[in-house]
Coordinates of N, CA and C in Angstrom, one line a residue:
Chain A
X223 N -18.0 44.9 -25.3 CA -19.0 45.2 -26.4 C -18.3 46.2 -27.4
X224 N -18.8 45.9 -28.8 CA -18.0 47.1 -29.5 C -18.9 48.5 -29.6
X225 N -17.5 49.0 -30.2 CA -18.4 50.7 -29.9 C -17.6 51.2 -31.2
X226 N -18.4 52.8 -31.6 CA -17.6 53.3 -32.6 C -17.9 54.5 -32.3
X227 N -16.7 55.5 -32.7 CA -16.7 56.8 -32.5 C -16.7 57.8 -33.8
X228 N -17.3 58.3 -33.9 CA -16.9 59.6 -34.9 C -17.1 61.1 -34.9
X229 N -15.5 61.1 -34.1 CA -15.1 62.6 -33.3 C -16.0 63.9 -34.0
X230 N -16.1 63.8 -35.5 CA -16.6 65.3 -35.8 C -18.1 65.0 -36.0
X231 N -18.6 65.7 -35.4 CA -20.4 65.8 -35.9 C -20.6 66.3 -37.2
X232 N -20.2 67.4 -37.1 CA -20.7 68.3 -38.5 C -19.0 68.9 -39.3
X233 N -18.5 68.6 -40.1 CA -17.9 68.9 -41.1 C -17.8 69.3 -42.6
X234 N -17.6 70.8 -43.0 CA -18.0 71.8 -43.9 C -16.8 71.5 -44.8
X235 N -17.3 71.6 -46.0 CA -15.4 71.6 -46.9 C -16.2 72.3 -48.6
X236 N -15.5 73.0 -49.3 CA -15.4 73.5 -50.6 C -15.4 72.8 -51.3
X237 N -16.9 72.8 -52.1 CA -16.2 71.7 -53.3 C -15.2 71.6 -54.0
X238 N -14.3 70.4 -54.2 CA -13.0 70.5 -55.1 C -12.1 70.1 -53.8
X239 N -12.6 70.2 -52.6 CA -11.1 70.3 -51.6 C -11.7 68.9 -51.5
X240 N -10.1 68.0 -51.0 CA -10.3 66.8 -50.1 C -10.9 66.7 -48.6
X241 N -11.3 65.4 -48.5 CA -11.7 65.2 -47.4 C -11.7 64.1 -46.3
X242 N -11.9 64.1 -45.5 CA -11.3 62.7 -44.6 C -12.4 62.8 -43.6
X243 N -13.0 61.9 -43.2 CA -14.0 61.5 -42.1 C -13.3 60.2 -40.7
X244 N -13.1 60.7 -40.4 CA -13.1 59.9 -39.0 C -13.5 59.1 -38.4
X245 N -12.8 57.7 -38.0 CA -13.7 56.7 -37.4 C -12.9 55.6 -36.4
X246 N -13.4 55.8 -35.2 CA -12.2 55.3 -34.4 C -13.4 54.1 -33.7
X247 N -12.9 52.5 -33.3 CA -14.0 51.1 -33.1 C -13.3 50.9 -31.9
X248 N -13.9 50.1 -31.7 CA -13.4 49.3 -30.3 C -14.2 47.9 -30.2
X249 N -13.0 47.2 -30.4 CA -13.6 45.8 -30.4 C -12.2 44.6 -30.5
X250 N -12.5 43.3 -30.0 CA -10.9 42.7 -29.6 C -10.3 42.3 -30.7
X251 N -11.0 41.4 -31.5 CA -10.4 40.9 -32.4 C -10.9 41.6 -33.8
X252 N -10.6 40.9 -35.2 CA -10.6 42.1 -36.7 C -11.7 42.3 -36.7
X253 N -12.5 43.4 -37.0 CA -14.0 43.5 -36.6 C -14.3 44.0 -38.7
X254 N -15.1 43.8 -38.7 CA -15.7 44.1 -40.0 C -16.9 45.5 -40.1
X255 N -15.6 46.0 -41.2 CA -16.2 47.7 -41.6 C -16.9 48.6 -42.3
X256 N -17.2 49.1 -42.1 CA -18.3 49.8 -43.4 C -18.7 51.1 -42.9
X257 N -18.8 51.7 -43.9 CA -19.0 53.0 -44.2 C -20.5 53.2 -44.7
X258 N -21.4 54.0 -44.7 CA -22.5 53.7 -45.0 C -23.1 55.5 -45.3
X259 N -23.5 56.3 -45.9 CA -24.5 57.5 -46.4 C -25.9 57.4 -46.5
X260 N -26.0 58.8 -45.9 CA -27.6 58.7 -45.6 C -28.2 59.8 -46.2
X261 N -28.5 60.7 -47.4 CA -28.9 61.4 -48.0 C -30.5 61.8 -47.0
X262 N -30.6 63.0 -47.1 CA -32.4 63.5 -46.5 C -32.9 62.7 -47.3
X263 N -34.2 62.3 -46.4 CA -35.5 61.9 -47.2 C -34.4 60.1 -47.6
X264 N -33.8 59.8 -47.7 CA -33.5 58.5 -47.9 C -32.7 57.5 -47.2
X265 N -32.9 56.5 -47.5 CA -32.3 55.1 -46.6 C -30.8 55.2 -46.7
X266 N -30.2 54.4 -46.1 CA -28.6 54.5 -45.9 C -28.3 53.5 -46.9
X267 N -27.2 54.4 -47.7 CA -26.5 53.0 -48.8 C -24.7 53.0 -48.7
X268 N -25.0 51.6 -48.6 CA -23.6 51.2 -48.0 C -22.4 51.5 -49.3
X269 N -21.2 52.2 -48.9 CA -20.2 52.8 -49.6 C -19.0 52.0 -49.6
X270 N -18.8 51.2 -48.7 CA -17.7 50.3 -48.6 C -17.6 49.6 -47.5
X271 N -17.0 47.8 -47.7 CA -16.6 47.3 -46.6 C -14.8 46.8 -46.2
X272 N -14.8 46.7 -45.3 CA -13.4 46.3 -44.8 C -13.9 44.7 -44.4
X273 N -13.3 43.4 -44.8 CA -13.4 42.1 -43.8 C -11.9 41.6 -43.6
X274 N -11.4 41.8 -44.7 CA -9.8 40.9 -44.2 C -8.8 41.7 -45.8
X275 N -7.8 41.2 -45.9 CA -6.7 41.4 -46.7 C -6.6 43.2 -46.9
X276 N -6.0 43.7 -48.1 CA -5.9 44.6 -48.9 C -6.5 46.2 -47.4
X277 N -5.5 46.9 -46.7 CA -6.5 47.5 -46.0 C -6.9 48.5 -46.5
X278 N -6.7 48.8 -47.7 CA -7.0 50.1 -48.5 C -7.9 49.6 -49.2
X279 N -9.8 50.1 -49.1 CA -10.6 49.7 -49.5 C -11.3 50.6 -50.5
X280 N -11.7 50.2 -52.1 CA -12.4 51.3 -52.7 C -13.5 51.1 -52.4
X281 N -14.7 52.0 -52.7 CA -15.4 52.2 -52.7 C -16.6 53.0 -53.7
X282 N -17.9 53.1 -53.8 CA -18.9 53.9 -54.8 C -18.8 55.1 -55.1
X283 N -19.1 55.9 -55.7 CA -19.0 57.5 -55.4 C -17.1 57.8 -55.4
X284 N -16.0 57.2 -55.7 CA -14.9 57.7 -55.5 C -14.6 57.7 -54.1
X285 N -15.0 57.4 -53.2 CA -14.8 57.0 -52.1 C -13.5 56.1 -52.0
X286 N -12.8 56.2 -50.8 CA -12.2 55.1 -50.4 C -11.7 55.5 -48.6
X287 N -11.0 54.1 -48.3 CA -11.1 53.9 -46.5 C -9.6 52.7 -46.2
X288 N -9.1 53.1 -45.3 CA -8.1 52.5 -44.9 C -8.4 52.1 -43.7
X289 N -8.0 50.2 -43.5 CA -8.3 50.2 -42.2 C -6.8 50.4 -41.5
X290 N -6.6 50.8 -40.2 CA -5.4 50.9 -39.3 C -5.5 50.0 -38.3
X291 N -5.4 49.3 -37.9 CA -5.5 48.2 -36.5 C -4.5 48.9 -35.7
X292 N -3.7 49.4 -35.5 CA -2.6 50.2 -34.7 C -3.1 51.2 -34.0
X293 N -4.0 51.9 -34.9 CA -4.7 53.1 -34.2 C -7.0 52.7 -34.4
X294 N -7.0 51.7 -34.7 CA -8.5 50.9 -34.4 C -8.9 52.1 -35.0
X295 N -8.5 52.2 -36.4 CA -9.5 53.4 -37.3 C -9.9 53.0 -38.3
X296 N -11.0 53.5 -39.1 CA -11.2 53.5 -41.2 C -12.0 54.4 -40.8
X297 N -11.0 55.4 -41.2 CA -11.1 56.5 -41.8 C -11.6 56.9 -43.7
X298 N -12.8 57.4 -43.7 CA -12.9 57.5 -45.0 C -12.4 58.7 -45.6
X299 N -12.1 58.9 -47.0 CA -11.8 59.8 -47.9 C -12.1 59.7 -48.9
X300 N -12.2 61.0 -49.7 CA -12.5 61.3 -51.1 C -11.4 62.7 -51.6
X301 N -10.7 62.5 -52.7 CA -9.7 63.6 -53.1 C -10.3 64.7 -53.5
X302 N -11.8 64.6 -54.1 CA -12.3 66.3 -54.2 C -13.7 65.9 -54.1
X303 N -14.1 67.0 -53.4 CA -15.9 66.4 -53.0 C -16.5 67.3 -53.7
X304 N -18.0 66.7 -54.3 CA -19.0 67.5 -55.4 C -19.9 67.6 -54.1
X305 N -20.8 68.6 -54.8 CA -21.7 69.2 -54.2 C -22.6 68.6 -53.8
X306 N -22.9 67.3 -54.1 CA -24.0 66.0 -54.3 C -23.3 64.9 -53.6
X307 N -22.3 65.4 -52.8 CA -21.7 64.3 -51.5 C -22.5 64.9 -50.1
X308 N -22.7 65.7 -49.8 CA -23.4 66.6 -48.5 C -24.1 65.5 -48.1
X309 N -24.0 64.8 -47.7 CA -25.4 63.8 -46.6 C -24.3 63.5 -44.9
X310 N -25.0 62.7 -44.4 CA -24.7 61.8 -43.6 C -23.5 60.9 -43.3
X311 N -22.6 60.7 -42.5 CA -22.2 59.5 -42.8 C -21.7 59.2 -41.9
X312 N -21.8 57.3 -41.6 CA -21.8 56.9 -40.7 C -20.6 55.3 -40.7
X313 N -20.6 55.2 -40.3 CA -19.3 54.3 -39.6 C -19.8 53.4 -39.2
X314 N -19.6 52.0 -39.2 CA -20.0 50.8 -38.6 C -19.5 49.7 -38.3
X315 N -19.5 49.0 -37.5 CA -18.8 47.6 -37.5 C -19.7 45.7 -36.9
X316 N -19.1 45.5 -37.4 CA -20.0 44.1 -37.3 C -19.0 43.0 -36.5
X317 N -19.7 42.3 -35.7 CA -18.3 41.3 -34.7 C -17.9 40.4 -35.6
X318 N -18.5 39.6 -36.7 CA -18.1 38.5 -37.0 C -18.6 38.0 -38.4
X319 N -18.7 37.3 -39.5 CA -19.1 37.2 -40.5 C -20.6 36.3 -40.5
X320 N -21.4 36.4 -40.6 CA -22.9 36.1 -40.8 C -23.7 36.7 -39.7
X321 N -22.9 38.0 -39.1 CA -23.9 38.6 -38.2 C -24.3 39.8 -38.9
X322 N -25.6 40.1 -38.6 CA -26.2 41.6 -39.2 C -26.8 42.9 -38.2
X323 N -25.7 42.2 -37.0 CA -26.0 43.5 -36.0 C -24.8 44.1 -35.8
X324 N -25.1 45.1 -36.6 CA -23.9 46.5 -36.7 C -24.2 47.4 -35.8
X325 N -23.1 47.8 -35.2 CA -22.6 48.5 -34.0 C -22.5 49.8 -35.1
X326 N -23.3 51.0 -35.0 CA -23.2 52.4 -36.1 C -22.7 53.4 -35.0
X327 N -21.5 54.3 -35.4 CA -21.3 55.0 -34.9 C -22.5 56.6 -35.1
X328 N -22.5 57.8 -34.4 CA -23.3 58.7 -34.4 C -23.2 59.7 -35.4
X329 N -22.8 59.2 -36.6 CA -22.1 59.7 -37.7 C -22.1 61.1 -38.0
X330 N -21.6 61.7 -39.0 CA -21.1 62.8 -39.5 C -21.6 63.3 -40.4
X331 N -22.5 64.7 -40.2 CA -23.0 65.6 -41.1 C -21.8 66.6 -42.2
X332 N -21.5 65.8 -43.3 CA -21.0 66.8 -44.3 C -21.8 68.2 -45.0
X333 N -21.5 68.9 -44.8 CA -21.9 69.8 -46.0 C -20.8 70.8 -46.6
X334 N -21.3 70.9 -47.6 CA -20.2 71.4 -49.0 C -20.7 72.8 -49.7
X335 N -19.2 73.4 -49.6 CA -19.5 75.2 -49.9 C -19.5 75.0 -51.6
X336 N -20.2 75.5 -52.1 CA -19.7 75.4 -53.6 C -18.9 76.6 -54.0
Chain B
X64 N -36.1 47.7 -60.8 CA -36.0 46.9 -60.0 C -36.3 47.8 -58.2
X65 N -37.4 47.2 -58.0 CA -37.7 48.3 -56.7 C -36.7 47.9 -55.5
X66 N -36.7 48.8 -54.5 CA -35.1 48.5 -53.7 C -36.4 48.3 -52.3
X67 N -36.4 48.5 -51.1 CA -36.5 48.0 -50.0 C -37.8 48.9 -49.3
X68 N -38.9 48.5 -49.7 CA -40.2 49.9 -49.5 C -40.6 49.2 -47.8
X69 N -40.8 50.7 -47.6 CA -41.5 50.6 -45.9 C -42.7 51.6 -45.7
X70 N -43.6 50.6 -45.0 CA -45.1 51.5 -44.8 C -45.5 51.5 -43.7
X71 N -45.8 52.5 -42.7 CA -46.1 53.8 -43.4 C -45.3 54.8 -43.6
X72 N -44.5 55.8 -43.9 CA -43.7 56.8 -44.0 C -43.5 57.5 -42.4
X73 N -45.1 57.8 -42.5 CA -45.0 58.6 -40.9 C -46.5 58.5 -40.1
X74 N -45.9 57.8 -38.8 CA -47.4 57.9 -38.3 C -47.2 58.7 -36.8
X75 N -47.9 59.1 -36.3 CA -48.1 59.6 -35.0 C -49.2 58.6 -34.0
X76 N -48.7 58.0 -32.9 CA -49.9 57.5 -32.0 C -49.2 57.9 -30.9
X77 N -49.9 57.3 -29.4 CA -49.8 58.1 -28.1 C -49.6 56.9 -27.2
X78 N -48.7 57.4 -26.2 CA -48.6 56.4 -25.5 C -49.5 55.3 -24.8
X79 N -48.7 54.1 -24.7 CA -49.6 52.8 -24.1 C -50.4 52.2 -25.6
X80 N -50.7 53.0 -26.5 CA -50.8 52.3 -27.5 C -49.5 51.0 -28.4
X81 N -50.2 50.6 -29.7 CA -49.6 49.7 -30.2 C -49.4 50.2 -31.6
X82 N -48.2 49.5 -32.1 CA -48.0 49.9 -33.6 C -47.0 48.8 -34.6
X83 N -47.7 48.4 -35.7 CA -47.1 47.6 -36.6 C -46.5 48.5 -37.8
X84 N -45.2 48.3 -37.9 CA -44.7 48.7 -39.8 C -44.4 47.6 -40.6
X85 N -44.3 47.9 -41.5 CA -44.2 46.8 -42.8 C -43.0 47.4 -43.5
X86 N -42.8 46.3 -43.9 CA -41.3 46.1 -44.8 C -41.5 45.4 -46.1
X87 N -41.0 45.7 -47.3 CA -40.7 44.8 -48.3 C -39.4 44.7 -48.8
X88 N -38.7 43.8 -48.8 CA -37.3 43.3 -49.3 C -36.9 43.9 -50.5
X89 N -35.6 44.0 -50.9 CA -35.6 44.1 -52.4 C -35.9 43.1 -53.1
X90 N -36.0 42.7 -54.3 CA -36.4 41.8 -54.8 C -34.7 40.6 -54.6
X91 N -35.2 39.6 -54.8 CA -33.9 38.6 -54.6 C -33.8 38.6 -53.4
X92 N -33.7 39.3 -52.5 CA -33.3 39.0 -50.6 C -34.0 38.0 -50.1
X93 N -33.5 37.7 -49.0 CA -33.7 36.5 -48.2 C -33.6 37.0 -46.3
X94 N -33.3 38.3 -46.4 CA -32.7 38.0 -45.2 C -33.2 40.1 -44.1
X95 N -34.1 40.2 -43.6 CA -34.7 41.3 -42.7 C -34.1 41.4 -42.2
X96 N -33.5 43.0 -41.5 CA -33.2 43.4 -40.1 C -33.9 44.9 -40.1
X97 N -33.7 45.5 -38.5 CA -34.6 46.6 -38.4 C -33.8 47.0 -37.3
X98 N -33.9 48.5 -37.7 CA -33.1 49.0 -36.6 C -33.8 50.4 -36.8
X99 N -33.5 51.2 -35.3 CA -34.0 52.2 -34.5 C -32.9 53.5 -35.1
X100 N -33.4 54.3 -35.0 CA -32.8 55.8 -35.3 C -33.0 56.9 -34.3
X101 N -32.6 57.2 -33.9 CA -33.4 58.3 -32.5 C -32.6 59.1 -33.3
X102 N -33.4 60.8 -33.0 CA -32.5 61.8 -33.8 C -31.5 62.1 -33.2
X103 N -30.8 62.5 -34.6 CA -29.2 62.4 -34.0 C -28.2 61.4 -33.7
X104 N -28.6 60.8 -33.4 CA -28.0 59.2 -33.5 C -28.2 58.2 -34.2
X105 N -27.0 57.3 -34.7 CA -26.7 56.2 -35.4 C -27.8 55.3 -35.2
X106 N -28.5 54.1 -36.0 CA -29.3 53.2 -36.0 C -28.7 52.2 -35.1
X107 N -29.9 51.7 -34.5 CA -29.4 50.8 -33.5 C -30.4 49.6 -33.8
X108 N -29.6 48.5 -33.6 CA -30.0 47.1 -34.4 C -31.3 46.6 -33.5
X109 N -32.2 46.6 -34.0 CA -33.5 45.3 -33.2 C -33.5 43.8 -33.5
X110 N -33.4 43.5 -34.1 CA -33.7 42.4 -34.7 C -33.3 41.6 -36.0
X111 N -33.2 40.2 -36.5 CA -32.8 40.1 -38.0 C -33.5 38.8 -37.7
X112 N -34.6 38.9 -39.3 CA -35.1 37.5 -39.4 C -34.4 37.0 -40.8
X113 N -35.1 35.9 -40.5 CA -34.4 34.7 -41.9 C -34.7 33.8 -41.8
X114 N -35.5 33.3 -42.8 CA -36.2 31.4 -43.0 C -37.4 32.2 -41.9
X115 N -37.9 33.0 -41.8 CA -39.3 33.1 -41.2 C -39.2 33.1 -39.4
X116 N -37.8 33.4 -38.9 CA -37.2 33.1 -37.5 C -36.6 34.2 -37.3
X117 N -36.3 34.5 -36.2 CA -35.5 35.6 -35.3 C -34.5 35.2 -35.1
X118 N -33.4 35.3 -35.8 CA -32.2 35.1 -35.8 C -31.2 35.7 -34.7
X119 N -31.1 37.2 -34.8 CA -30.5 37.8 -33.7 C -31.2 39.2 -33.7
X120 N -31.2 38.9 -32.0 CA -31.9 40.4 -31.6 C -30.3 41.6 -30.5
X121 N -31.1 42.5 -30.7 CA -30.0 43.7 -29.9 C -31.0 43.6 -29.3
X122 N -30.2 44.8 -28.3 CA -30.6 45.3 -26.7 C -32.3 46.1 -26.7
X123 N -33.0 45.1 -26.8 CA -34.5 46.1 -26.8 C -35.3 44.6 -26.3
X124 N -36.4 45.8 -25.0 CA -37.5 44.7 -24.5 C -38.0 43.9 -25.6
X125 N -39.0 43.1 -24.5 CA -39.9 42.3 -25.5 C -41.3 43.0 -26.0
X126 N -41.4 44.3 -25.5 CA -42.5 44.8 -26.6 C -41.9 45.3 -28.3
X127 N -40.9 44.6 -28.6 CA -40.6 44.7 -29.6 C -41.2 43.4 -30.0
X128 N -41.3 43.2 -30.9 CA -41.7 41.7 -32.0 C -41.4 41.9 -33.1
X129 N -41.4 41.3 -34.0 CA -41.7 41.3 -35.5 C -42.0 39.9 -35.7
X130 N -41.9 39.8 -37.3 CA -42.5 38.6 -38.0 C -41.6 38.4 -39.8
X131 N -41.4 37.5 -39.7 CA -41.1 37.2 -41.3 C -42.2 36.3 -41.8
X132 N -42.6 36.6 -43.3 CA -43.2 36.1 -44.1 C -43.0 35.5 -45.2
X133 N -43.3 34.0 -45.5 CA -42.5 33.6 -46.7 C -42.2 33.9 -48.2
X134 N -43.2 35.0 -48.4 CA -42.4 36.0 -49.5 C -41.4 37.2 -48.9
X135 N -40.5 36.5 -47.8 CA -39.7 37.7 -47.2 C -39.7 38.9 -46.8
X136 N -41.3 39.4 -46.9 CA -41.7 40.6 -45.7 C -41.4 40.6 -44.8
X137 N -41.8 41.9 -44.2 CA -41.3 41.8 -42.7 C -42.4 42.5 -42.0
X138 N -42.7 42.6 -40.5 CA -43.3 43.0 -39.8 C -42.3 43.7 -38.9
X139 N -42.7 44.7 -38.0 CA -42.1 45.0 -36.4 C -43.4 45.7 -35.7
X140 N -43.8 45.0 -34.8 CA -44.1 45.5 -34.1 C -44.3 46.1 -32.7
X141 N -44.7 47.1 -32.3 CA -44.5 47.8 -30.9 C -45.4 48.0 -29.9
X142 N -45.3 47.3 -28.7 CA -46.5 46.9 -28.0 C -46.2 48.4 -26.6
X143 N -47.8 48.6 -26.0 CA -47.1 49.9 -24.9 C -46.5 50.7 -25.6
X144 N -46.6 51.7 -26.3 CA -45.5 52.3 -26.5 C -45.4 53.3 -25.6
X145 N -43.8 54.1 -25.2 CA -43.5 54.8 -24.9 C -42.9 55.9 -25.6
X146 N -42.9 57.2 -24.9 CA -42.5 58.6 -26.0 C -41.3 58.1 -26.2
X147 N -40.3 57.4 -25.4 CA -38.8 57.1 -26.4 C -38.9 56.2 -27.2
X148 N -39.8 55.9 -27.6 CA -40.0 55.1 -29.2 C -39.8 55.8 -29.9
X149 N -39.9 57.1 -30.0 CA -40.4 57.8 -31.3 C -39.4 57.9 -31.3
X150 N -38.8 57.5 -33.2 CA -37.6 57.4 -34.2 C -38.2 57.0 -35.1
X151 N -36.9 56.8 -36.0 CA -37.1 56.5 -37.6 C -36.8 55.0 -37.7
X152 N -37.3 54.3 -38.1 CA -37.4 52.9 -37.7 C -37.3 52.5 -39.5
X153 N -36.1 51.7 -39.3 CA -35.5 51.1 -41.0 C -35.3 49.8 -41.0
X154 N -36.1 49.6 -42.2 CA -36.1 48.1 -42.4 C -34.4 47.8 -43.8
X155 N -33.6 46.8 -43.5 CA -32.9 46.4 -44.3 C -33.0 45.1 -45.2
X156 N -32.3 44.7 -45.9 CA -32.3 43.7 -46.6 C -30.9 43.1 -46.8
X157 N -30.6 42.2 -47.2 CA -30.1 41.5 -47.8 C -29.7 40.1 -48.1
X158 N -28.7 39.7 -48.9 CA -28.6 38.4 -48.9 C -27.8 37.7 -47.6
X159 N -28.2 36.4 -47.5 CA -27.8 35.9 -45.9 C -26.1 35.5 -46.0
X160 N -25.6 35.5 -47.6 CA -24.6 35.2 -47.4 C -23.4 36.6 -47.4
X161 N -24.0 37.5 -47.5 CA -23.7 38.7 -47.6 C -23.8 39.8 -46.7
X162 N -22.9 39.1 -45.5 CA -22.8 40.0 -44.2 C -22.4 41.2 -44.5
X163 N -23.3 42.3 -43.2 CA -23.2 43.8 -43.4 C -24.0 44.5 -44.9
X164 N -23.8 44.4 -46.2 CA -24.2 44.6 -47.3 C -25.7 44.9 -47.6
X165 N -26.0 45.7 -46.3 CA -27.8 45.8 -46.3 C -28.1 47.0 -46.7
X166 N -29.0 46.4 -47.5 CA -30.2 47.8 -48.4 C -31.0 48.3 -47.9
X167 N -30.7 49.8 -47.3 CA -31.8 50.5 -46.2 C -33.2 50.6 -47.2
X168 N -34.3 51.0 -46.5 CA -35.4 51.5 -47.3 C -35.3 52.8 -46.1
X169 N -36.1 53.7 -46.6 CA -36.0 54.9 -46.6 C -36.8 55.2 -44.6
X170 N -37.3 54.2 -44.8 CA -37.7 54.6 -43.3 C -39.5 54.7 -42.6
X171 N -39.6 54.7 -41.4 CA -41.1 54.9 -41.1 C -40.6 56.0 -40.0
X172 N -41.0 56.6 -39.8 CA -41.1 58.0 -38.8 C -42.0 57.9 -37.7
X173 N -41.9 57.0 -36.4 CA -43.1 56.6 -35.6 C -42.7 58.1 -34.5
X174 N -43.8 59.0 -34.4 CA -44.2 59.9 -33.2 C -44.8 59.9 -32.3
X175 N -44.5 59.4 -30.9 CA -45.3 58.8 -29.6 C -45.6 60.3 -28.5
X176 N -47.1 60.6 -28.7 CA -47.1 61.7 -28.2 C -47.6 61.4 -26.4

């Protein structure tokens, strides 16, 4: 079965500093990725996917994610975070292409010092 | 262009009772899924309809149900409930050819006292 981890619960950073979020899957073959934010008070909107080629993936918001198959990570990042990044965020993976049951890891509370 | 509305926001009922939520698609979609939220933790997938069918379900009894409607509503319903029901229960959207790519709506808040 797959699974997804994301080591830090809660992660604080300055606005203006870079940032990196963590995301470690488990699953056998290329599994399909995404990143997804959850602002209070609203629905989760998806920020980027991984399915095949290019493993450096952009994404909305200045966002971007690399997948690693070596170390079964996509890891997200952003080079300087605004104050209006602070939500949720969560990590996902899907087994196969026309399936819509995503495996979400227990994602990661940002918040941001101004 | 309205994005993915869910009703009710927040209800409270008590256990062994029953409870239905409602979904509306974004406009253009074709394709429901619903997943559980328990606090603190990641959504967890129930169900995905399409063409009016239950396409694929996750790991949850059969007092789960739902329903699709041919203007692509959605139903879920929860039969018996139990106090570990109570989560944030999110209906998604999208297109069927457009795996993963789902438009959350904001959520129903079910509390099983």
């Amino acid at each position: 079965a797959q699974s997804v981890t994301q080591p830090d619960i809660h992660i604080t950073v300055s606005e203006g500093a870079s940032l990196e979020l963590r995301c470690n899957y488990s699953y056998g073959a290329t599994p399909y990725l995404f990143w997804y934010v959850q602002s209070p008070g609203q629905g989760l909107q998806l920020l980027l996917k991984y399915f095949s080629g290019d493993t450096l993936v952009q994404g909305i918001k200045g966002f971007e994610a690399e997948f690693k198959r070596s170390q079964s990570s996509f890891n997200l990042r952003k080079p300087s975070v605004h104050w209006s990044d602070a939500a949720e965020y969560f990590c996902a993976v899907g087994e196969r292409a026309g399936s819509y049951q995503l495996t979400f890891g227990k994602g990661t509370k940002l918040s941001v010092i101004p | 262009d309205a994005g993915v509305t869910q009703s009710p926001t927040h209800l409270i009922k008590t256990r062994g009772q029953q409870v239905t939520l409602r979904c509306s698609p974004k406009s253009g979609h074709d394709t429901v899924s619903w997943y559980q939220q328990a606090l603190g933790q990641g959504p967890q997938f129930i169900f995905q309809y399409y063409e009016e069918e239950e396409r694929q379900r996750g790991n949850f009894p059969d007092r789960f149900s739902g329903h699709q409607f041919p203007n692509y509503s959605s139903e879920l319903n929860v039969n018996a409930l139990l106090l570990g029901d109570s989560a944030l229960y999110l209906c998604a959207s999208s297109l069927i050819q457009r795996t993963g790519e789902l438009f959350f709506g904001e959520g129903s808040r079910l509390t099983v006292l």
